[in-house]
Amino acid sequence: MKILIVDDFSTMRRIIKNLLRDLGFNNTSEADDGSTALPMLQNGNFDFLITDWNMPNMPGIDLLRAVRADEKLKTMPVLLVTAEAKRDQIVEAAEAGVNGYIIKPFTAETLREKIEKIFERVNAGG
Amino acid sequence: MGMDTPGVEEKEAEMRARQLERARQLVAHMESGDDDSAGRLIEELGRMHESLIFQELGKLTRDLHEALNAFRTDSRLSEIAETDIPDAKERLNYVVTLTEQSAHRTLNAVEESLPMAESLAGRAGELSGVWERFKARELSAEEFRQLSADLGDFLNQTGRDAEVIRKNLSDVLMAQDFQDLTGQVIRRVINLVHDVEQNLVGLVRISGERLSTPEQKKKKPKQKSNKGTGPAVPGTVDGSDVVSGQDDVDDLLSSLGF
């Protein structure tokens, strides 16, 4: 399982990377915003994308839309991990096709739960 | 001055022409010794001068009024002073609170873990001394039974303490999320400082020119951005329509069929 972690704060990328390692996911890469993440996704055979929303250049919501619009990437599970907490933003992300939405600050348990849930659905073909 | 209504300049020119005409008549009356007519003309010229001053004063008042109005509607400064600055203070307080919490969380984990690590190291040192004597066949049967019991206790203790230390280290890891959360808030405050700077520059320009150009008067529409706004800080304009936590997010998403 190859996972791309996108966040403009390197501290948050390290936290997520460590949590993923605890969960048994060792194959992770990092990008600091949507515009650097997108070419990595297009060339990198990633299985899963975890992205922040509020980033310079290309925010996470635009990256999500770009992923859904890309023929090769459109079925990739995407988990938003963000401090953005407005209801209309969550609805917007849902409409853009997000697979999970975690509010910062979050716990290791929440991350595990959401990832499991996403893959249950993916494996169920839903 | 750009704000003159058409016709004012023509009126001024007409007024000057009339003054000049009166002045010429005045010279003619004085040269011919007609003091009564000359006196009337001097009075009339005085009145004309006064009315010119009032006109000029009126125009200045109008310009000033419009300059103030233009400033009031153009500039975000009043909005910044009324809303954004108190908001920014709340945000910076939030940063202080969050960094304080994270530091305490980290210190708590360290304070609990350090004595455990020290005690485990001390106990391991003691046991390895006895273990060396065991390997050198120096232990009595009674001492060996004691060593065996101590080793059993030590292994149990190590298992329990290592789990607590692991939990504490993972707490230290999670406590570092403050850097992202406060960083987003601080960036927002930096943007505000930049905004204040721009508006102060605008203020200096307006007071320099007295009036702003029509383009500057057009109010910039607040653009909806996809960028996001960072963490919702309690007690700020973020307050409304914000979910209260992960459970709220999950409820909202499940109501959307997730």
Short mmCIF file of C-alpha atoms in Angstrom, two decimals:
data_model
loop_
_atom_site.label_atom_id
_atom_site.label_comp_id
_atom_site.label_asym_id
_atom_site.label_seq_id
_atom_site.Cartn_x
_atom_site.Cartn_y
_atom_site.Cartn_z
CA MET A 1 0.00 0.00 0.00
CA LYS A 2 1.62 3.24 -1.19
CA ILE A 3 0.32 6.36 0.50
CA LEU A 4 0.90 10.04 -0.33
CA ILE A 5 0.71 12.50 2.60
CA VAL A 6 0.08 16.12 1.57
CA ASP A 7 0.37 18.95 4.10
CA ASP A 8 2.25 22.25 4.00
CA PHE A 9 3.45 21.71 7.58
CA SER A 10 6.30 19.21 7.74
CA THR A 11 5.49 18.55 11.42
CA MET A 12 2.01 17.34 10.53
CA ARG A 13 3.39 15.17 7.71
CA ARG A 14 5.77 13.55 10.22
CA ILE A 15 2.94 12.95 12.70
CA ILE A 16 0.76 11.28 10.06
CA LYS A 17 3.71 9.30 8.73
CA ASN A 18 4.49 7.98 12.23
CA LEU A 19 0.85 7.10 12.88
CA LEU A 20 0.66 5.27 9.56
CA ARG A 21 3.80 3.34 10.43
CA ASP A 22 2.16 2.30 13.72
CA LEU A 23 -0.77 1.04 11.67
CA GLY A 24 1.59 -0.99 9.52
CA PHE A 25 1.82 1.32 6.50
CA ASN A 26 5.50 1.86 5.81
CA ASN A 27 5.42 2.95 2.18
CA THR A 28 4.63 6.67 2.37
CA SER A 29 5.71 9.74 0.42
CA GLU A 30 5.16 13.41 1.18
CA ALA A 31 4.22 16.58 -0.71
CA ASP A 32 3.75 20.09 0.64
CA ASP A 33 0.79 21.20 -1.47
CA GLY A 34 -1.60 20.12 -4.20
CA SER A 35 0.49 21.38 -7.09
CA THR A 36 3.49 19.24 -6.10
CA ALA A 37 1.27 16.32 -5.10
CA LEU A 38 -0.63 16.02 -8.38
CA PRO A 39 2.36 15.14 -10.61
CA MET A 40 3.56 12.69 -7.95
CA LEU A 41 0.15 11.02 -7.98
CA GLN A 42 0.09 10.93 -11.78
CA ASN A 43 3.49 9.27 -11.99
CA GLY A 44 3.70 7.34 -8.76
CA ASN A 45 1.27 4.36 -8.51
CA PHE A 46 -0.13 5.55 -5.20
CA ASP A 47 -3.02 3.64 -3.61
CA PHE A 48 -4.21 6.21 -1.16
CA LEU A 49 -4.10 10.00 -0.67
CA ILE A 50 -4.20 11.80 2.68
CA THR A 51 -4.34 15.56 2.25
CA ASP A 52 -4.72 18.79 4.19
CA TRP A 53 -7.13 21.46 2.91
CA ASN A 54 -5.53 24.81 3.73
CA MET A 55 -2.30 24.96 1.71
CA PRO A 56 -0.62 27.58 -0.48
CA ASN A 57 -0.87 27.37 -4.28
CA MET A 58 -3.21 24.42 -4.64
CA PRO A 59 -5.45 23.66 -1.65
CA GLY A 60 -6.58 20.13 -0.81
CA ILE A 61 -10.12 20.59 -2.12
CA ASP A 62 -8.73 21.49 -5.55
CA LEU A 63 -6.35 18.53 -5.42
CA LEU A 64 -9.32 16.28 -4.64
CA ARG A 65 -11.21 17.68 -7.65
CA ALA A 66 -8.14 17.24 -9.86
CA VAL A 67 -7.84 13.62 -8.71
CA ARG A 68 -11.52 12.94 -9.42
CA ALA A 69 -11.16 14.55 -12.85
CA ASP A 70 -8.12 12.46 -13.77
CA GLU A 71 -8.99 9.28 -15.67
CA LYS A 72 -6.18 7.32 -14.07
CA LEU A 73 -6.63 8.61 -10.52
CA LYS A 74 -10.37 9.11 -10.20
CA THR A 75 -11.07 6.00 -8.09
CA MET A 76 -8.26 6.65 -5.61
CA PRO A 77 -9.49 6.87 -2.00
CA VAL A 78 -8.90 10.36 -0.58
CA LEU A 79 -8.91 11.26 3.11
CA LEU A 80 -9.00 14.94 4.10
CA VAL A 81 -7.23 15.71 7.38
CA THR A 82 -7.83 19.37 8.06
CA ALA A 83 -8.61 22.11 10.58
CA GLU A 84 -11.37 23.38 8.27
CA ALA A 85 -14.50 22.86 10.33
CA LYS A 86 -17.29 24.76 8.60
CA ARG A 87 -20.33 22.71 7.71
CA ASP A 88 -20.47 23.99 4.14
CA GLN A 89 -16.83 23.03 3.65
CA ILE A 90 -17.52 19.46 4.78
CA VAL A 91 -20.51 19.32 2.44
CA GLU A 92 -18.35 20.75 -0.35
CA ALA A 93 -15.72 18.05 0.21
CA ALA A 94 -18.39 15.35 0.26
CA GLU A 95 -19.79 16.64 -3.02
CA ALA A 96 -16.30 16.69 -4.53
CA GLY A 97 -16.02 12.97 -3.74
CA VAL A 98 -13.95 12.74 -0.57
CA ASN A 99 -13.85 9.33 1.12
CA GLY A 100 -13.23 10.52 4.67
CA TYR A 101 -12.95 13.77 6.61
CA ILE A 102 -10.91 14.14 9.80
CA ILE A 103 -10.84 17.35 11.81
CA LYS A 104 -7.58 18.51 13.36
CA PRO A 105 -6.62 18.05 16.10
CA PHE A 106 -7.31 14.33 15.78
CA THR A 107 -6.30 11.17 17.60
CA ALA A 108 -4.39 8.13 16.39
CA GLU A 109 -7.57 6.15 16.99
CA THR A 110 -9.63 8.40 14.70
CA LEU A 111 -7.09 8.04 11.90
CA ARG A 112 -7.07 4.25 12.25
CA GLU A 113 -10.86 4.09 12.31
CA LYS A 114 -11.33 6.25 9.19
CA ILE A 115 -8.67 4.44 7.20
CA GLU A 116 -10.20 1.07 8.07
CA LYS A 117 -13.63 2.31 7.13
CA ILE A 118 -12.41 3.63 3.78
CA PHE A 119 -10.77 0.33 2.87
CA GLU A 120 -13.74 -1.71 4.01
CA ARG A 121 -15.80 0.20 1.47
CA VAL A 122 -13.20 0.07 -1.26
CA ASN A 123 -12.91 -3.70 -0.79
CA ALA A 124 -16.69 -4.03 -0.76
CA GLY A 125 -16.64 -2.24 -4.12
CA GLY A 126 -18.69 0.69 -2.82
CA MET B 1 -9.65 70.23 -8.04
CA GLY B 2 -11.38 67.31 -9.64
CA MET B 3 -14.61 67.54 -7.71
CA ASP B 4 -15.68 70.99 -9.13
CA THR B 5 -19.10 70.88 -10.63
CA PRO B 6 -19.22 72.18 -14.21
CA GLY B 7 -20.04 75.87 -14.32
CA VAL B 8 -18.12 76.86 -11.20
CA GLU B 9 -15.06 77.85 -13.21
CA GLU B 10 -17.21 79.79 -15.66
CA LYS B 11 -18.85 81.59 -12.76
CA GLU B 12 -15.46 82.44 -11.33
CA ALA B 13 -14.28 83.83 -14.66
CA GLU B 14 -17.46 85.87 -14.99
CA MET B 15 -16.97 87.17 -11.45
CA ARG B 16 -13.39 88.16 -12.25
CA ALA B 17 -14.51 89.96 -15.39
CA ARG B 18 -17.09 91.87 -13.35
CA GLN B 19 -14.49 92.75 -10.72
CA LEU B 20 -12.10 93.96 -13.38
CA GLU B 21 -14.85 96.06 -14.98
CA ARG B 22 -15.72 97.62 -11.57
CA ALA B 23 -12.02 98.25 -10.89
CA ARG B 24 -11.67 100.09 -14.19
CA GLN B 25 -14.79 102.15 -13.43
CA LEU B 26 -13.34 102.85 -9.95
CA VAL B 27 -10.09 104.19 -11.49
CA ALA B 28 -12.12 106.32 -13.91
CA HIS B 29 -14.38 107.71 -11.10
CA MET B 30 -11.36 108.55 -8.90
CA GLU B 31 -9.52 110.25 -11.77
CA SER B 32 -12.64 112.33 -12.54
CA GLY B 33 -13.03 113.16 -8.80
CA ASP B 34 -16.45 111.40 -8.45
CA ASP B 35 -15.86 110.30 -4.83
CA ASP B 36 -19.47 109.15 -4.16
CA SER B 37 -19.46 106.74 -7.12
CA ALA B 38 -15.93 105.60 -6.22
CA GLY B 39 -17.08 104.83 -2.61
CA ARG B 40 -20.05 102.77 -3.85
CA LEU B 41 -17.78 100.80 -6.17
CA ILE B 42 -15.28 100.05 -3.36
CA GLU B 43 -18.15 98.71 -1.19
CA GLU B 44 -19.45 96.62 -4.08
CA LEU B 45 -16.00 95.18 -4.75
CA GLY B 46 -15.69 94.24 -1.07
CA ARG B 47 -18.99 92.35 -1.18
CA MET B 48 -17.94 90.53 -4.32
CA HIS B 49 -14.70 89.52 -2.67
CA GLU B 50 -16.52 88.18 0.38
CA SER B 51 -18.87 86.11 -1.70
CA LEU B 52 -15.84 84.65 -3.54
CA ILE B 53 -14.30 83.65 -0.22
CA PHE B 54 -17.56 81.98 0.85
CA GLN B 55 -17.73 80.10 -2.41
CA GLU B 56 -14.18 78.91 -2.02
CA LEU B 57 -14.86 77.90 1.58
CA GLY B 58 -17.97 76.00 0.52
CA LYS B 59 -16.01 74.17 -2.10
CA LEU B 60 -13.30 73.21 0.40
CA THR B 61 -15.93 71.98 2.86
CA ARG B 62 -17.56 69.87 0.17
CA ASP B 63 -14.20 68.40 -0.88
CA LEU B 64 -13.31 67.56 2.67
CA HIS B 65 -16.68 65.94 3.25
CA GLU B 66 -16.33 63.86 0.12
CA ALA B 67 -12.76 62.92 0.95
CA LEU B 68 -13.90 61.68 4.36
CA ASN B 69 -16.80 59.78 2.85
CA ALA B 70 -14.56 58.26 0.22
CA PHE B 71 -12.15 57.16 2.89
CA ARG B 72 -14.91 55.72 5.03
CA THR B 73 -16.30 53.60 2.21
CA ASP B 74 -13.01 52.71 0.50
CA SER B 75 -10.87 51.62 3.25
CA ARG B 76 -11.06 48.45 5.23
CA LEU B 77 -9.35 50.23 8.09
CA SER B 78 -12.49 50.77 10.14
CA GLU B 79 -13.50 47.15 9.59
CA ILE B 80 -10.00 46.10 10.55
CA ALA B 81 -10.07 48.20 13.70
CA GLU B 82 -13.55 47.08 14.73
CA THR B 83 -13.44 43.40 13.85
CA ASP B 84 -10.15 42.10 12.56
CA ILE B 85 -7.80 43.42 15.23
CA PRO B 86 -9.86 42.12 18.19
CA ASP B 87 -10.19 38.91 16.17
CA ALA B 88 -6.43 38.73 15.70
CA LYS B 89 -5.93 39.21 19.43
CA GLU B 90 -8.24 36.25 20.07
CA ARG B 91 -6.29 34.23 17.51
CA LEU B 92 -2.96 35.01 19.10
CA ASN B 93 -4.37 34.13 22.52
CA TYR B 94 -5.48 30.84 21.02
CA VAL B 95 -1.90 30.29 19.82
CA VAL B 96 -0.60 30.91 23.34
CA THR B 97 -3.15 28.50 24.82
CA LEU B 98 -2.47 25.80 22.24
CA THR B 99 1.31 25.97 22.55
CA GLU B 100 1.00 25.94 26.34
CA GLN B 101 -1.24 22.85 26.23
CA SER B 102 1.16 21.05 23.90
CA ALA B 103 4.16 21.88 26.04
CA HIS B 104 2.38 20.58 29.16
CA ARG B 105 1.24 17.45 27.36
CA THR B 106 4.81 16.77 26.29
CA LEU B 107 6.25 17.55 29.72
CA ASN B 108 3.69 15.31 31.44
CA ALA B 109 4.64 12.42 29.18
CA VAL B 110 8.34 13.02 29.78
CA GLU B 111 7.91 13.39 33.55
CA GLU B 112 6.04 10.10 33.73
CA SER B 113 8.41 8.20 31.41
CA LEU B 114 11.81 9.33 32.69
CA PRO B 115 11.54 7.74 36.17
CA MET B 116 10.28 4.54 34.55
CA ALA B 117 13.23 4.37 32.19
CA GLU B 118 15.61 5.16 35.08
CA SER B 119 14.08 2.52 37.34
CA LEU B 120 14.17 -0.12 34.59
CA ALA B 121 17.82 0.66 33.89
CA GLY B 122 18.67 0.49 37.63
CA ARG B 123 16.81 -2.80 38.14
CA ALA B 124 18.46 -4.29 35.01
CA GLY B 125 21.88 -3.29 36.39
CA GLU B 126 21.22 -5.05 39.70
CA LEU B 127 19.90 -8.18 38.02
CA SER B 128 22.78 -8.40 35.56
CA GLY B 129 25.22 -8.35 38.52
CA VAL B 130 23.46 -11.36 40.03
CA TRP B 131 23.21 -12.95 36.57
CA GLU B 132 27.00 -12.74 36.15
CA ARG B 133 27.42 -14.54 39.50
CA PHE B 134 24.94 -17.16 38.31
CA LYS B 135 26.97 -17.70 35.11
CA ALA B 136 30.14 -18.05 37.24
CA ARG B 137 28.25 -20.71 39.27
CA GLU B 138 28.57 -18.64 42.44
CA LEU B 139 24.89 -18.70 43.44
CA SER B 140 23.47 -20.89 46.20
CA ALA B 141 20.22 -22.73 45.53
CA GLU B 142 18.39 -20.19 47.75
CA GLU B 143 19.99 -17.25 45.81
CA PHE B 144 19.05 -18.86 42.50
CA ARG B 145 15.40 -19.19 43.53
CA GLN B 146 15.45 -15.51 44.49
CA LEU B 147 17.06 -14.55 41.13
CA SER B 148 14.47 -16.55 39.25
CA ALA B 149 11.62 -14.79 41.09
CA ASP B 150 13.28 -11.36 40.58
CA LEU B 151 13.75 -12.01 36.87
CA GLY B 152 10.10 -12.94 36.52
CA ASP B 153 9.03 -9.72 38.28
CA PHE B 154 11.44 -7.67 36.21
CA LEU B 155 10.12 -9.04 32.92
CA ASN B 156 6.53 -8.31 33.96
CA GLN B 157 7.48 -4.81 35.09
CA THR B 158 9.38 -4.16 31.85
CA GLY B 159 6.40 -5.23 29.79
CA ARG B 160 4.03 -2.90 31.71
CA ASP B 161 6.41 0.09 31.79
CA ALA B 162 7.41 -0.23 28.14
CA GLU B 163 3.73 -0.03 27.19
CA VAL B 164 3.27 3.13 29.30
CA ILE B 165 6.39 4.67 27.76
CA ARG B 166 5.17 3.77 24.27
CA LYS B 167 1.83 5.45 25.02
CA ASN B 168 3.60 8.52 26.38
CA LEU B 169 5.89 8.78 23.36
CA SER B 170 2.92 8.57 21.06
CA ASP B 171 1.32 11.36 23.12
CA VAL B 172 4.45 13.45 22.60
CA LEU B 173 4.13 12.75 18.89
CA MET B 174 0.49 13.89 18.76
CA ALA B 175 1.22 16.95 20.91
CA GLN B 176 3.34 18.30 18.05
CA ASP B 177 0.21 18.98 16.02
CA PHE B 178 0.18 22.43 17.64
CA GLN B 179 2.79 23.59 15.14
CA ASP B 180 0.44 23.06 12.20
CA LEU B 181 -2.63 24.44 13.96
CA THR B 182 -0.94 27.54 15.39
CA GLY B 183 1.05 28.02 12.19
CA GLN B 184 -2.18 28.34 10.20
CA VAL B 185 -3.53 30.86 12.70
CA ILE B 186 -0.32 32.90 12.74
CA ARG B 187 -0.24 32.99 8.94
CA ARG B 188 -3.75 34.42 9.02
CA VAL B 189 -2.64 37.13 11.44
CA ILE B 190 0.36 37.86 9.21
CA ASN B 191 -2.07 38.36 6.32
CA LEU B 192 -4.02 40.81 8.48
CA VAL B 193 -0.84 42.74 9.31
CA HIS B 194 -0.13 42.92 5.59
CA ASP B 195 -3.68 44.16 5.04
CA VAL B 196 -3.28 46.86 7.69
CA GLU B 197 -0.05 47.93 6.04
CA GLN B 198 -1.71 48.21 2.62
CA ASN B 199 -4.58 50.22 4.10
CA LEU B 200 -2.26 52.59 5.94
CA VAL B 201 -0.41 53.17 2.69
CA GLY B 202 -3.82 53.87 1.12
CA LEU B 203 -4.66 56.29 3.92
CA VAL B 204 -1.42 58.19 3.41
CA ARG B 205 -2.12 58.34 -0.33
CA ILE B 206 -5.69 59.55 0.15
CA SER B 207 -4.69 62.24 2.62
CA GLY B 208 -1.92 63.24 0.21
CA GLU B 209 -4.22 63.56 -2.76
CA ARG B 210 -7.23 64.62 -0.69
CA LEU B 211 -9.39 62.41 -2.84
CA SER B 212 -9.21 58.95 -4.20
CA THR B 213 -9.71 58.01 -7.81
CA PRO B 214 -13.00 56.42 -8.85
CA GLU B 215 -11.38 53.00 -9.37
CA GLN B 216 -10.28 52.97 -5.75
CA LYS B 217 -13.80 53.75 -4.67
CA LYS B 218 -15.16 50.56 -6.15
CA LYS B 219 -15.44 48.25 -3.22
CA LYS B 220 -13.43 45.11 -3.71
CA PRO B 221 -15.83 42.19 -3.59
CA LYS B 222 -14.82 39.63 -0.99
CA GLN B 223 -13.77 36.70 -3.09
CA LYS B 224 -14.71 33.21 -2.05
CA SER B 225 -11.53 31.27 -1.90
CA ASN B 226 -10.84 27.57 -1.86
CA LYS B 227 -7.78 28.09 0.24
CA GLY B 228 -9.45 27.41 3.54
CA THR B 229 -9.14 29.54 6.63
CA GLY B 230 -7.35 27.36 9.14
CA PRO B 231 -8.60 26.28 12.54
CA ALA B 232 -11.81 27.87 13.79
CA VAL B 233 -10.77 29.96 16.78
CA PRO B 234 -13.40 30.36 19.52
CA GLY B 235 -14.47 33.94 20.14
CA THR B 236 -13.64 35.08 16.59
CA VAL B 237 -15.67 35.58 13.40
CA ASP B 238 -15.00 31.89 12.66
CA GLY B 239 -17.47 30.98 15.39
CA SER B 240 -20.57 30.37 13.29
CA ASP B 241 -21.57 27.25 11.41
CA VAL B 242 -18.56 25.32 12.55
CA VAL B 243 -18.70 21.66 13.59
CA SER B 244 -17.83 20.98 17.20
CA GLY B 245 -15.63 17.96 16.61
CA GLN B 246 -15.10 14.70 14.78
CA ASP B 247 -18.48 13.28 15.93
CA ASP B 248 -20.20 16.28 14.39
CA VAL B 249 -18.32 15.73 11.12
CA ASP B 250 -19.29 12.06 11.11
CA ASP B 251 -22.96 12.93 11.74
CA LEU B 252 -22.95 15.51 8.96
CA LEU B 253 -21.33 13.12 6.50
CA SER B 254 -23.66 10.28 7.37
CA SER B 255 -26.60 12.62 6.83
CA LEU B 256 -25.17 13.08 3.33
CA GLY B 257 -25.19 9.34 2.77
CA PHE B 258 -21.64 8.53 3.83
#
